mmCIF file of C-alpha atoms in Angstrom:
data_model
loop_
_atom_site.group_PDB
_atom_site.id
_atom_site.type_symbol
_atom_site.label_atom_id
_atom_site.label_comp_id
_atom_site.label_asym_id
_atom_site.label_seq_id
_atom_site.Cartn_x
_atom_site.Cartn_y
_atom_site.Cartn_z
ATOM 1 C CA UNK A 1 -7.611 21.942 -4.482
ATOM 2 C CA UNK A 2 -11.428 21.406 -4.277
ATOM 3 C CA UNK A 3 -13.862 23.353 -2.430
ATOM 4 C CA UNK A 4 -17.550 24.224 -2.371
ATOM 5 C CA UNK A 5 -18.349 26.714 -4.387
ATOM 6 C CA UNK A 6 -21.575 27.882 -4.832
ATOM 7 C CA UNK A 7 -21.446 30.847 -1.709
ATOM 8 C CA UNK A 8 -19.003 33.645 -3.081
ATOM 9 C CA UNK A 9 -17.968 34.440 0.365
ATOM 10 C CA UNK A 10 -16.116 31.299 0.714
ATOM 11 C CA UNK A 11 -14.947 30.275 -2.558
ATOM 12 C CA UNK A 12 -13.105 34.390 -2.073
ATOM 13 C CA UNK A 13 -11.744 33.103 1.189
ATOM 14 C CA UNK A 14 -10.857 29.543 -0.026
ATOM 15 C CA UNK A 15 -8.817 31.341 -3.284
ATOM 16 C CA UNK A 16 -6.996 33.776 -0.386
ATOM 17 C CA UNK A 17 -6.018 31.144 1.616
ATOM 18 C CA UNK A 18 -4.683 29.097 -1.643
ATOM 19 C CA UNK A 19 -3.116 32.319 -2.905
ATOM 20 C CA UNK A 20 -1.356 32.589 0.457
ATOM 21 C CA UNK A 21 0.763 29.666 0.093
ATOM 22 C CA UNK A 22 2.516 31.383 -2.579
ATOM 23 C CA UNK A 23 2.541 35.051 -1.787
ATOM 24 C CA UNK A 24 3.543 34.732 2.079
ATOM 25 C CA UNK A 25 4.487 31.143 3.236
ATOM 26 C CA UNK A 26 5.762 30.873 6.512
ATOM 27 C CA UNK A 27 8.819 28.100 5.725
ATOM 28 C CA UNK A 28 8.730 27.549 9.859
ATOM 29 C CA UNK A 29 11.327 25.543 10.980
ATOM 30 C CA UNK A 30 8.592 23.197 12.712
ATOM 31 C CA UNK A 31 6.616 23.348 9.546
ATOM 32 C CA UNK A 32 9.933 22.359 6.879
ATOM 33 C CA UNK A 33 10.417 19.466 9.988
ATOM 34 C CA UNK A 34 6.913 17.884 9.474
ATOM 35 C CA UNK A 35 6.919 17.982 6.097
ATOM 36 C CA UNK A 36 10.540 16.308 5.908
ATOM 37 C CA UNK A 37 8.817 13.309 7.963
ATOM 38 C CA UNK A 38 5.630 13.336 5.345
ATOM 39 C CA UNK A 39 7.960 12.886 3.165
ATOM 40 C CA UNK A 40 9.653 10.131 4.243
ATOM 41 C CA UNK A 41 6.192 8.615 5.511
ATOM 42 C CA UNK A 42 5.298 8.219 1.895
ATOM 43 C CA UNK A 43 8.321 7.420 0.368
ATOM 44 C CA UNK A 44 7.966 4.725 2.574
ATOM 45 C CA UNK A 45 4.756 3.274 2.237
ATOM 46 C CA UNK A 46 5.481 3.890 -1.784
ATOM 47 C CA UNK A 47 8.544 1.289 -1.452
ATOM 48 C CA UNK A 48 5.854 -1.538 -1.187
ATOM 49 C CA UNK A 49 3.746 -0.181 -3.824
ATOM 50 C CA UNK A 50 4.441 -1.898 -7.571
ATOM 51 C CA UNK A 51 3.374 1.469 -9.452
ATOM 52 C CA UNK A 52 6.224 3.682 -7.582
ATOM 53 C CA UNK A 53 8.557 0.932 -7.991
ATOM 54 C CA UNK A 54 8.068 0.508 -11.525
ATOM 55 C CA UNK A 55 8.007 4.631 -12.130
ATOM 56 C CA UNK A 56 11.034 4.805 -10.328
ATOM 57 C CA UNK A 57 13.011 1.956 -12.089
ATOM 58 C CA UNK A 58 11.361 4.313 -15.421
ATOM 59 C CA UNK A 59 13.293 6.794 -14.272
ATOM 60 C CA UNK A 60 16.791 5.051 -13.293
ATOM 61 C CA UNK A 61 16.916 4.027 -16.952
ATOM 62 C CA UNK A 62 16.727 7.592 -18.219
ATOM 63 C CA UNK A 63 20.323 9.485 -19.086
ATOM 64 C CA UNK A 64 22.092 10.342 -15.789
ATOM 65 C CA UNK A 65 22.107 14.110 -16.770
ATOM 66 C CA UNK A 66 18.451 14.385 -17.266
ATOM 67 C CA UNK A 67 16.061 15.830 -14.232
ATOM 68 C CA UNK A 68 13.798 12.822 -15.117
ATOM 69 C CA UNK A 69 16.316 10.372 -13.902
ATOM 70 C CA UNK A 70 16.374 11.908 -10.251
ATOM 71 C CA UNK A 71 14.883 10.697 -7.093
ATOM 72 C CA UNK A 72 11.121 11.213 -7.427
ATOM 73 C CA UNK A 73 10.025 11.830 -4.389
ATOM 74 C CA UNK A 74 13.360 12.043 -1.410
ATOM 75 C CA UNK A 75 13.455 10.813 1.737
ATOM 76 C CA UNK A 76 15.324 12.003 5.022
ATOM 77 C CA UNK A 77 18.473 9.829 4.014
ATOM 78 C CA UNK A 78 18.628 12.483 0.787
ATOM 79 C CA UNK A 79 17.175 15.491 1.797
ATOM 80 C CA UNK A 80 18.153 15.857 5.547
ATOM 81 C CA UNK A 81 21.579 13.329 6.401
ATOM 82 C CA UNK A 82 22.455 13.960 2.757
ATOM 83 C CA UNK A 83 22.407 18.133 3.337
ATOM 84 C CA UNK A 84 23.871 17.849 6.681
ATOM 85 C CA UNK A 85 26.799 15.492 5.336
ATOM 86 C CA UNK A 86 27.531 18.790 2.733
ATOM 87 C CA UNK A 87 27.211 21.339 5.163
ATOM 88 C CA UNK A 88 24.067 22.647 3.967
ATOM 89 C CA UNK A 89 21.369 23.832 5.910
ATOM 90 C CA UNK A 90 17.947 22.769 4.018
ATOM 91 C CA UNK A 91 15.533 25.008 5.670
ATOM 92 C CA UNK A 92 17.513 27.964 3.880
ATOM 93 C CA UNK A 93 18.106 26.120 0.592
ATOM 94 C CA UNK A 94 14.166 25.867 0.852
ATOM 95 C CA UNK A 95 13.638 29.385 1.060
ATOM 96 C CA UNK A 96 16.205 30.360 -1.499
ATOM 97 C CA UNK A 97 14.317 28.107 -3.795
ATOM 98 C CA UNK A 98 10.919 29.975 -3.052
ATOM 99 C CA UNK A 99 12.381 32.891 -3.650
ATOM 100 C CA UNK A 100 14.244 32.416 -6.863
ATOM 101 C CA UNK A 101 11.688 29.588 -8.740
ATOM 102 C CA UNK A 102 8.394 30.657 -7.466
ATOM 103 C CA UNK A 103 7.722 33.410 -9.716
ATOM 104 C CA UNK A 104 4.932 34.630 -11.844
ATOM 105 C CA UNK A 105 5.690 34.580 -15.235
ATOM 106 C CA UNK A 106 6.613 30.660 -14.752
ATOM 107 C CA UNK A 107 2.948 29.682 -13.175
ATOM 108 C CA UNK A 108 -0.412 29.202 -14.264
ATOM 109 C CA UNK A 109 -3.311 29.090 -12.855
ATOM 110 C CA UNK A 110 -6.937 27.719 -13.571
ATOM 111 C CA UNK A 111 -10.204 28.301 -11.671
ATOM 112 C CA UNK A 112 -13.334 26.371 -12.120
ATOM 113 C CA UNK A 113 -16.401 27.861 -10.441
ATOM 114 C CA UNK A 114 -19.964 28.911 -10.646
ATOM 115 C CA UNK A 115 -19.623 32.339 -10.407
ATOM 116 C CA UNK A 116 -19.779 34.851 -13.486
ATOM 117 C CA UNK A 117 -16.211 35.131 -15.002
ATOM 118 C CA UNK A 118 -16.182 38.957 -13.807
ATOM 119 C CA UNK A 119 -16.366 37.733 -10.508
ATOM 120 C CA UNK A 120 -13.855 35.147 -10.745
ATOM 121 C CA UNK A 121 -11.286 37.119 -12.120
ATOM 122 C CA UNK A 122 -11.912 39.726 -9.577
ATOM 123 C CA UNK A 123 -11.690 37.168 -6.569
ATOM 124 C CA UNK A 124 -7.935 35.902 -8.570
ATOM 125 C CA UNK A 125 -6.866 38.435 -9.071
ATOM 126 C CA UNK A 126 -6.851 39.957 -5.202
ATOM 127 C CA UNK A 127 -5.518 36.388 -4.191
ATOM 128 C CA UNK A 128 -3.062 35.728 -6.775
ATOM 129 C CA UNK A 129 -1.902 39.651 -7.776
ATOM 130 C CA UNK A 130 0.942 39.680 -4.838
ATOM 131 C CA UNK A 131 2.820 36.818 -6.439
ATOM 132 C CA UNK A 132 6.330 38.453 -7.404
ATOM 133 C CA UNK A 133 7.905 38.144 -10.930
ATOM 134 C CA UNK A 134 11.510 37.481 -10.027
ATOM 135 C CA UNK A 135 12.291 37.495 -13.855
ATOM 136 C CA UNK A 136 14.877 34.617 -14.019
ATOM 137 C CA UNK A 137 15.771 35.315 -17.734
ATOM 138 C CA UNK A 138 16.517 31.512 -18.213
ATOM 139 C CA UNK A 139 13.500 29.574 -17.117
ATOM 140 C CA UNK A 140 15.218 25.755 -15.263
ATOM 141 C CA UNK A 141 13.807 23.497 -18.192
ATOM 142 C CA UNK A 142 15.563 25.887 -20.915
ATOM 143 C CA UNK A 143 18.962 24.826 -19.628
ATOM 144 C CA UNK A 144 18.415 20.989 -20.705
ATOM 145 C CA UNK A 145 14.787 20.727 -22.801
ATOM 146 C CA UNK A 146 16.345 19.826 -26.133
ATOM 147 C CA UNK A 147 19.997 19.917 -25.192
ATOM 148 C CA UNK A 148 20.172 16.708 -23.133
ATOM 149 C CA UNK A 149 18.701 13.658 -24.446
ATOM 150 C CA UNK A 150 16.387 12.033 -22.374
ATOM 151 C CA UNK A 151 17.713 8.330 -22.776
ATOM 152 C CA UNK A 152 20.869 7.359 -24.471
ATOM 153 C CA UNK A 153 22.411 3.942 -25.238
ATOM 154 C CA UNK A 154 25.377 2.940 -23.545
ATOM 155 C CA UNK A 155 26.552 2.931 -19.822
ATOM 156 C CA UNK A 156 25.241 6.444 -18.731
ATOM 157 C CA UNK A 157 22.173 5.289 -16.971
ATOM 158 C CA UNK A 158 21.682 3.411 -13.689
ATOM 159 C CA UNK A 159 19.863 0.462 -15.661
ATOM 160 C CA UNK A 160 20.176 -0.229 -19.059
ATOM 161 C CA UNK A 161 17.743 2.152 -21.327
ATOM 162 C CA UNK A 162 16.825 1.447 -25.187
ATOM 163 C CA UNK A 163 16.822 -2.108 -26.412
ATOM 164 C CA UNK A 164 17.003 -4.035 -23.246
ATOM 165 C CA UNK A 165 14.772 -5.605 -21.793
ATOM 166 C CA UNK A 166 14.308 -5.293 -17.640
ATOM 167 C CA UNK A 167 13.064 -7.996 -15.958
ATOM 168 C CA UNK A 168 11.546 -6.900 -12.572
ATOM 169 C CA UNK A 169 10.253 -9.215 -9.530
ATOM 170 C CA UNK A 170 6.517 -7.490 -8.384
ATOM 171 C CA UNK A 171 5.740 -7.064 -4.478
ATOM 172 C CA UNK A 172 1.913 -7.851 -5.372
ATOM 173 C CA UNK A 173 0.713 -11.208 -7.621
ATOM 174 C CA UNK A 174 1.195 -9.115 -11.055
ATOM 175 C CA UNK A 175 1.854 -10.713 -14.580
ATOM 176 C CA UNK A 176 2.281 -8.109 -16.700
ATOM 177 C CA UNK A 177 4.170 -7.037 -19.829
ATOM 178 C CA UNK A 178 5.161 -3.243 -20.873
ATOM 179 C CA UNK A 179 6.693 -2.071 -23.812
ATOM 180 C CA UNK A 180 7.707 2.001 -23.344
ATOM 181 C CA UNK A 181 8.752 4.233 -26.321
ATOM 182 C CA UNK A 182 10.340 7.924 -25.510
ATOM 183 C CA UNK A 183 8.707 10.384 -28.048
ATOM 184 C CA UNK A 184 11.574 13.182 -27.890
ATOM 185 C CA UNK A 185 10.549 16.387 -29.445
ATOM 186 C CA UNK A 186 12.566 17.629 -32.342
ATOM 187 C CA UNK A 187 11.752 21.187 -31.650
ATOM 188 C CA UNK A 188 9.454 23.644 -30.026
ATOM 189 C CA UNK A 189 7.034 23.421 -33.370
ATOM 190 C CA UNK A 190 6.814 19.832 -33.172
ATOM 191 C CA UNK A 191 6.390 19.844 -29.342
ATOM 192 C CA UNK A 192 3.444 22.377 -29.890
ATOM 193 C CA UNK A 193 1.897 20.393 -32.871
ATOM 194 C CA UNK A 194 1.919 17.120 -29.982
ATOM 195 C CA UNK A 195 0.101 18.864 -27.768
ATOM 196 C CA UNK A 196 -2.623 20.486 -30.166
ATOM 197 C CA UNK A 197 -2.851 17.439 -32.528
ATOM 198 C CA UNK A 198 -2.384 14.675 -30.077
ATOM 199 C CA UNK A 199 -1.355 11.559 -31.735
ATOM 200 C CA UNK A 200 -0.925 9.362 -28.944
ATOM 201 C CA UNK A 201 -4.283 9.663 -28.158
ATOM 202 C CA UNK A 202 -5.693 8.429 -31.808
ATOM 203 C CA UNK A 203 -2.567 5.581 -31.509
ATOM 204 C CA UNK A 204 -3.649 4.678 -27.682
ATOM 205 C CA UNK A 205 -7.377 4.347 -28.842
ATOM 206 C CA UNK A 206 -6.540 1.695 -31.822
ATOM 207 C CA UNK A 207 -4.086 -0.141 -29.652
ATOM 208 C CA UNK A 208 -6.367 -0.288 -26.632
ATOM 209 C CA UNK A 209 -9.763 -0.945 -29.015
ATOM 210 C CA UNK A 210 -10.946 -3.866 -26.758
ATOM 211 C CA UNK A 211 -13.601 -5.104 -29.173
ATOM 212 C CA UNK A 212 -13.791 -7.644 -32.274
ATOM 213 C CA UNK A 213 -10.490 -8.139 -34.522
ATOM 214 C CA UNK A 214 -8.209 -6.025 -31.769
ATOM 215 C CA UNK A 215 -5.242 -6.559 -30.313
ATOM 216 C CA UNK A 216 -6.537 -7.857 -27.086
ATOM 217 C CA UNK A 217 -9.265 -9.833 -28.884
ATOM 218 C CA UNK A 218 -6.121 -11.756 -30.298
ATOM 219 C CA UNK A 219 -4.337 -12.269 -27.419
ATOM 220 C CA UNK A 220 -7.586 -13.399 -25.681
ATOM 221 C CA UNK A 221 -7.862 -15.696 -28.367
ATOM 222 C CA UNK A 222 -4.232 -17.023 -27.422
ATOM 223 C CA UNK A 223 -5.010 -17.715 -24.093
ATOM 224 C CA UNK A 224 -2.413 -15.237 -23.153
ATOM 225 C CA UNK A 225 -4.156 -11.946 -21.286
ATOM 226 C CA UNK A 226 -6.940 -10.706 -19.358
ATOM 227 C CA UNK A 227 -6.429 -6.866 -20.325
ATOM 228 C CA UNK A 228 -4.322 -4.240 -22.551
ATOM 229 C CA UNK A 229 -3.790 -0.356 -21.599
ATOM 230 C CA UNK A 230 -2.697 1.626 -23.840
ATOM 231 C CA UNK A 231 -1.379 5.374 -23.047
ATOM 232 C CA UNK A 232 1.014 8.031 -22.503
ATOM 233 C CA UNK A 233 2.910 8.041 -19.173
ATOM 234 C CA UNK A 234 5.637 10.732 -18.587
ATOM 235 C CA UNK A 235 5.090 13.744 -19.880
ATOM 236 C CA UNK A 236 7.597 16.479 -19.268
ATOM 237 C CA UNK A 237 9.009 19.760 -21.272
ATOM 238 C CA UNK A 238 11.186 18.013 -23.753
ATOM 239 C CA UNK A 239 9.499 14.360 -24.473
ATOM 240 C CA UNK A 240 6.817 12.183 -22.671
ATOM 241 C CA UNK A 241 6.505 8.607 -23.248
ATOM 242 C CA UNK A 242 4.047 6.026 -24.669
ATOM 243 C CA UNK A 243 3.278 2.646 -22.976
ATOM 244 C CA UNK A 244 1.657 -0.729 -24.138
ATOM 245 C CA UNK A 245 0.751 -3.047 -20.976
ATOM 246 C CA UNK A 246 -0.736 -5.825 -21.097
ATOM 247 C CA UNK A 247 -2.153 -8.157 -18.223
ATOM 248 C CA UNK A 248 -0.565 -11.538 -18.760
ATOM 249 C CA UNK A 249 -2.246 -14.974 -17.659
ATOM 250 C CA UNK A 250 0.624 -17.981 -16.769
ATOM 251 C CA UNK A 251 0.463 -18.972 -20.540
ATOM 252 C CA UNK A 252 0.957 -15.584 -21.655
ATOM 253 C CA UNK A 253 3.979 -15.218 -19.365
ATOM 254 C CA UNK A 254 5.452 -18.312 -21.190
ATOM 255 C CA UNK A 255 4.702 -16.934 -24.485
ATOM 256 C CA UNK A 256 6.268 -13.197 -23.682
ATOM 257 C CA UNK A 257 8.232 -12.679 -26.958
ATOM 258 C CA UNK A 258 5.259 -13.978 -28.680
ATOM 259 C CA UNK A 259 2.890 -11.378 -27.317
ATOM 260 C CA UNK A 260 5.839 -8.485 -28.405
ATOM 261 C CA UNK A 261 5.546 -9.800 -31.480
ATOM 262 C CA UNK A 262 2.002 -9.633 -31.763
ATOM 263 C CA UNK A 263 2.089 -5.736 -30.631
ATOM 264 C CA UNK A 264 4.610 -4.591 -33.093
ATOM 265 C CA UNK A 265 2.810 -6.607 -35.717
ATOM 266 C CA UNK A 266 -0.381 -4.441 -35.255
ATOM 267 C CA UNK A 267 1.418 -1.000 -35.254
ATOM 268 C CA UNK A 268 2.857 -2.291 -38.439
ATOM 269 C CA UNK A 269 -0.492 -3.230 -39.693
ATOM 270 C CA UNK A 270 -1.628 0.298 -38.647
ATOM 271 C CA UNK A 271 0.866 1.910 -40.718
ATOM 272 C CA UNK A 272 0.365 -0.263 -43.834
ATOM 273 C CA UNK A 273 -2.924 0.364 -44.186
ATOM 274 C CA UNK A 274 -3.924 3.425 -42.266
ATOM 275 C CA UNK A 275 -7.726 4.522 -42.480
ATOM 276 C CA UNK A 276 -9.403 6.730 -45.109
#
């Protein structure tokens, strides 16, 4: 959360207050009921909104025993008819959660503020301190981070995953084309050499290199787009993904396998001749 800063007294207060969420929340039954309906509220307003559609038909195409694949966000139908249907009361489930998942050693925490570092840690550490270790020997993403593939061919996804193509009907005026790669990591080392070296971010800058002799210089040139973003998307414990999309005009939608073409042909040129 943000806050001002600059007068210790509050920024002490505002970190206590924050700190209280997870060292003594209240899990009222009033308070779980609201935030069942905020949930719903923005599920709702999110099924009219092209991102969240498009992130959640992302999802359906991942392998049906991944986390990623799930529900993003619920809704009543899931979380409240769907726990009564089972017999399970959710305000308890809630707090059984809380108390097994919310521990220490699984969190981090980072403070920004203008105070001297003594005087930050001081003001985390009597707001944070009371947060319990539960030690849950297997942390949740060490039962399927590198055991369960992410996406799989095949049938075992809601909507076809690798090599298909998924044609989707927008709510808004959008012409638009996105190619998605998974970047699995083969191991811990790798995933830690990913995150310190960053590739995607040296590949997402030459892709999405707007000015002469680029990509989207070429396709400009076509006639076939008005933009190109290049960039990672999901990122979670055990792969994240890499997206090209690029902001079609009515020729370029006529000319989508041409366009495909034209991306893969300038990764390939990348790789061919890479720079000094």
């Amino acid at each position: 959360f943000d806050m001002t800063a600059e007068d210790d007294k509050k920024l002490s207060e505002g970190l206590d207050r924050f700190g209280s969420f997870f060292t003594g929340p209240l899990f009222t039954e009033s308070g779980t009921n609201r935030e069942l309906n905020a949930i719903e509220s923005e599920n709702a307003k999110n099924l009219q909104s092209d991102v969240f559609r498009l992130y959640q038909i992302e999802k359906s195409r991942a392998n049906n025993l991944h986390p990623y694949s799930k529900f993003y966000t619920g809704n009543k139908a899931t979380l409240l008819d769907g726990t009564k249907k089972n017999k399970i009361d959710l305000r308890t489930e809630l707090i059984k959660f809380y108390g097994k998942y919310y521990s220490a050693d699984v969190m981090s925490l980072g403070v920004v503020g203008p105070q001297p570092l003594p005087l930050l840690k001081e003001m985390v550490l009597t707001a944070f301190s009371d947060i319990p270790t539960n030690e849950l020997g297997v942390k949740p993403e060490q039962s399927w981070a590198g055991k369960i593939p992410p996406f799989l061919p095949g049938n075992n996804s809601i909507i076809p995953a690798q090599k298909n193509i998924v044609e989707i009907v927008p709510v808004a005026d959008i012409r638009q084309v996105i190619l998605t790669w998974p970047i699995v990591f083969e191991s811990v080392k790798d995933k830690e050499a990913q995150f310190l070296d960053k590739p995607a971010f040296y590949i997402s800058h030459l892709l999405g290199h707007e000015g002469p002799n680029s990509l989207l210089s070429y396709l400009k040139k076509q006639g076939w787009a008005n933009g190109l973003g290049s960039s990672t998307d999901a990122e979670l414990s055990d792969f994240y993904t890499f997206q090209v999309s690029v902001q079609l005009t009515e020729k370029g939608l006529k000319n989508i396998d041409d366009i495909v073409e034209a991306i893969y042909s300038y990764i390939q040129m990348l790789r061919d001749d890479p720079m000094p």
